Amino acid sequence: RTAVHLDLLDAQYRANGNDPSVLEAVAPHLSADDTVCVPAALGAHRDHQLVRDAGLALRDRGHDVSFYADLPHVVVDGPPSGLDLRADLKGLAPESHLLGPAEFERKLAAVGCYATQIEALERIAPLRLLRREVIWRP
């Protein structure tokens, strides 16, 4: 995979209060056969909700889209009001995966790239929770 940095600000930095169009920002970078992985936005994190909505729109356009449980937000916030997983992720069944030791170490290394977030993440939910992944996919 090759990272593409989009000119989108996190909610905390959007002083005007306007939400960006994630779909418009992402769509030009996708090929028809790309698989897109997006957060299921199980918590109340606004940016995750915007990305989930873009993922739902991409799925409606025929893209292969998988949704993942976004930890630790769902642990802290619980599912947001108005989110109906049965409707929003219609036709997709959750798959739960327990990461093996090597996979878990790679995941922790990736999470470690967000060094400014580690302390807050550990206060919210222990990083050991990241050993399990839940993914909804076609």
Short mmCIF file of C-alpha atoms in Angstrom, two decimals:
data_model
loop_
_atom_site.label_atom_id
_atom_site.label_comp_id
_atom_site.label_asym_id
_atom_site.label_seq_id
_atom_site.Cartn_x
_atom_site.Cartn_y
_atom_site.Cartn_z
CA ARG A 1 0.00 0.00 0.00
CA THR A 2 1.09 3.52 -0.65
CA ALA A 3 -0.04 6.26 1.68
CA VAL A 4 -1.83 9.25 0.19
CA HIS A 5 -1.96 12.31 2.40
CA LEU A 6 -5.18 14.23 1.89
CA ASP A 7 -5.68 17.88 2.72
CA LEU A 8 -8.26 17.14 5.43
CA LEU A 9 -8.10 18.49 8.95
CA ASP A 10 -9.14 16.59 12.08
CA ALA A 11 -12.37 17.83 13.65
CA GLN A 12 -10.48 19.57 16.46
CA TYR A 13 -8.72 21.78 13.87
CA ARG A 14 -11.70 22.65 11.67
CA ALA A 15 -12.34 26.11 13.11
CA ASN A 16 -15.19 26.82 10.70
CA GLY A 17 -17.15 23.78 11.92
CA ASN A 18 -17.68 22.50 8.39
CA ASP A 19 -17.20 18.82 7.67
CA PRO A 20 -15.04 18.01 4.64
CA SER A 21 -16.23 15.69 1.89
CA VAL A 22 -14.16 12.60 2.52
CA LEU A 23 -15.76 10.91 -0.47
CA GLU A 24 -14.67 13.70 -2.84
CA ALA A 25 -11.16 13.63 -1.37
CA VAL A 26 -10.72 9.84 -1.57
CA ALA A 27 -12.56 8.84 -4.75
CA PRO A 28 -9.98 10.17 -7.25
CA HIS A 29 -7.31 7.96 -5.67
CA LEU A 30 -9.25 4.69 -6.05
CA SER A 31 -9.28 2.13 -8.81
CA ALA A 32 -12.35 0.01 -9.43
CA ASP A 33 -10.65 -3.10 -8.00
CA ASP A 34 -9.30 -1.45 -4.82
CA THR A 35 -10.45 -2.73 -1.44
CA VAL A 36 -11.20 0.10 0.98
CA CYS A 37 -10.99 -0.38 4.77
CA VAL A 38 -12.83 2.17 6.89
CA PRO A 39 -13.80 2.49 10.55
CA ALA A 40 -17.32 1.33 11.37
CA ALA A 41 -17.60 4.47 13.53
CA LEU A 42 -18.94 2.54 16.49
CA GLY A 43 -18.08 5.41 18.82
CA ALA A 44 -18.92 9.10 18.64
CA HIS A 45 -15.71 10.21 16.87
CA ARG A 46 -16.89 12.65 14.18
CA ASP A 47 -14.00 12.01 11.80
CA HIS A 48 -14.59 8.26 11.96
CA GLN A 49 -18.27 8.87 11.16
CA LEU A 50 -17.33 10.93 8.09
CA VAL A 51 -14.99 8.21 6.85
CA ARG A 52 -17.60 5.51 7.50
CA ASP A 53 -20.17 7.48 5.52
CA ALA A 54 -17.71 7.81 2.64
CA GLY A 55 -17.14 4.05 2.85
CA LEU A 56 -20.88 3.40 2.68
CA ALA A 57 -21.12 5.66 -0.38
CA LEU A 58 -18.19 3.88 -2.03
CA ARG A 59 -19.86 0.53 -1.32
CA ASP A 60 -23.03 1.85 -2.96
CA ARG A 61 -20.89 2.74 -5.99
CA GLY A 62 -19.68 -0.86 -6.23
CA HIS A 63 -16.36 -0.72 -4.39
CA ASP A 64 -15.24 -3.56 -2.13
CA VAL A 65 -15.43 -1.96 1.33
CA SER A 66 -14.61 -3.54 4.70
CA PHE A 67 -15.49 -1.88 8.00
CA TYR A 68 -13.47 -2.37 11.18
CA ALA A 69 -14.37 -1.84 14.83
CA ASP A 70 -12.59 1.35 15.83
CA LEU A 71 -11.03 0.95 19.24
CA PRO A 72 -10.87 2.54 21.73
CA HIS A 73 -13.68 4.90 20.70
CA VAL A 74 -16.44 2.31 20.99
CA VAL A 75 -15.15 1.32 24.45
CA VAL A 76 -15.39 4.90 25.69
CA ASP A 77 -18.44 6.24 23.86
CA GLY A 78 -20.48 3.16 23.11
CA PRO A 79 -22.37 3.03 19.83
CA PRO A 80 -23.65 6.45 18.78
CA SER A 81 -27.37 7.10 18.81
CA GLY A 82 -28.93 6.64 15.41
CA LEU A 83 -26.37 4.06 14.25
CA ASP A 84 -28.06 0.85 13.23
CA LEU A 85 -25.36 -1.66 12.32
CA ARG A 86 -27.96 -3.98 10.86
CA ALA A 87 -28.98 -1.29 8.36
CA ASP A 88 -25.69 0.54 7.84
CA LEU A 89 -23.67 -2.65 7.39
CA LYS A 90 -26.51 -4.56 5.76
CA GLY A 91 -25.47 -7.83 4.23
CA LEU A 92 -22.15 -7.89 6.06
CA ALA A 93 -21.38 -10.26 8.90
CA PRO A 94 -18.85 -9.41 11.59
CA GLU A 95 -15.72 -11.55 11.69
CA SER A 96 -13.71 -11.58 14.91
CA HIS A 97 -9.98 -12.24 14.68
CA LEU A 98 -7.49 -12.77 17.49
CA LEU A 99 -4.09 -11.58 16.30
CA GLY A 100 -1.14 -13.90 16.77
CA PRO A 101 1.97 -12.66 18.60
CA ALA A 102 3.79 -11.43 15.46
CA GLU A 103 0.67 -9.73 14.07
CA PHE A 104 0.01 -8.07 17.41
CA GLU A 105 3.59 -6.78 17.60
CA ARG A 106 3.27 -5.31 14.08
CA LYS A 107 0.01 -3.66 15.07
CA LEU A 108 1.53 -2.21 18.24
CA ALA A 109 4.45 -0.89 16.16
CA ALA A 110 1.98 0.80 13.81
CA VAL A 111 0.03 2.27 16.72
CA GLY A 112 3.35 3.45 18.13
CA CYS A 113 3.72 5.75 15.11
CA TYR A 114 1.08 7.90 16.82
CA ALA A 115 3.35 8.55 19.78
CA THR A 116 1.33 11.53 20.99
CA GLN A 117 -1.75 9.32 21.33
CA ILE A 118 -0.35 6.32 23.23
CA GLU A 119 -0.75 7.74 26.74
CA ALA A 120 -4.34 8.78 26.10
CA LEU A 121 -5.17 5.45 24.46
CA GLU A 122 -3.82 3.52 27.42
CA ARG A 123 -5.88 5.64 29.83
CA ILE A 124 -9.02 4.96 27.82
CA ALA A 125 -8.48 1.29 27.10
CA PRO A 126 -5.48 -0.99 27.56
CA LEU A 127 -3.58 -1.63 24.35
CA ARG A 128 -4.07 -5.37 24.92
CA LEU A 129 -7.62 -4.84 23.60
CA LEU A 130 -6.06 -4.23 20.19
CA ARG A 131 -5.21 -7.94 19.98
CA ARG A 132 -8.75 -8.64 18.80
CA GLU A 133 -10.11 -7.20 15.56
CA VAL A 134 -13.67 -7.20 14.33
CA ILE A 135 -14.23 -6.61 10.63
CA TRP A 136 -17.40 -6.48 8.56
CA ARG A 137 -16.74 -7.39 4.94
CA PRO A 138 -18.61 -8.64 1.91
#
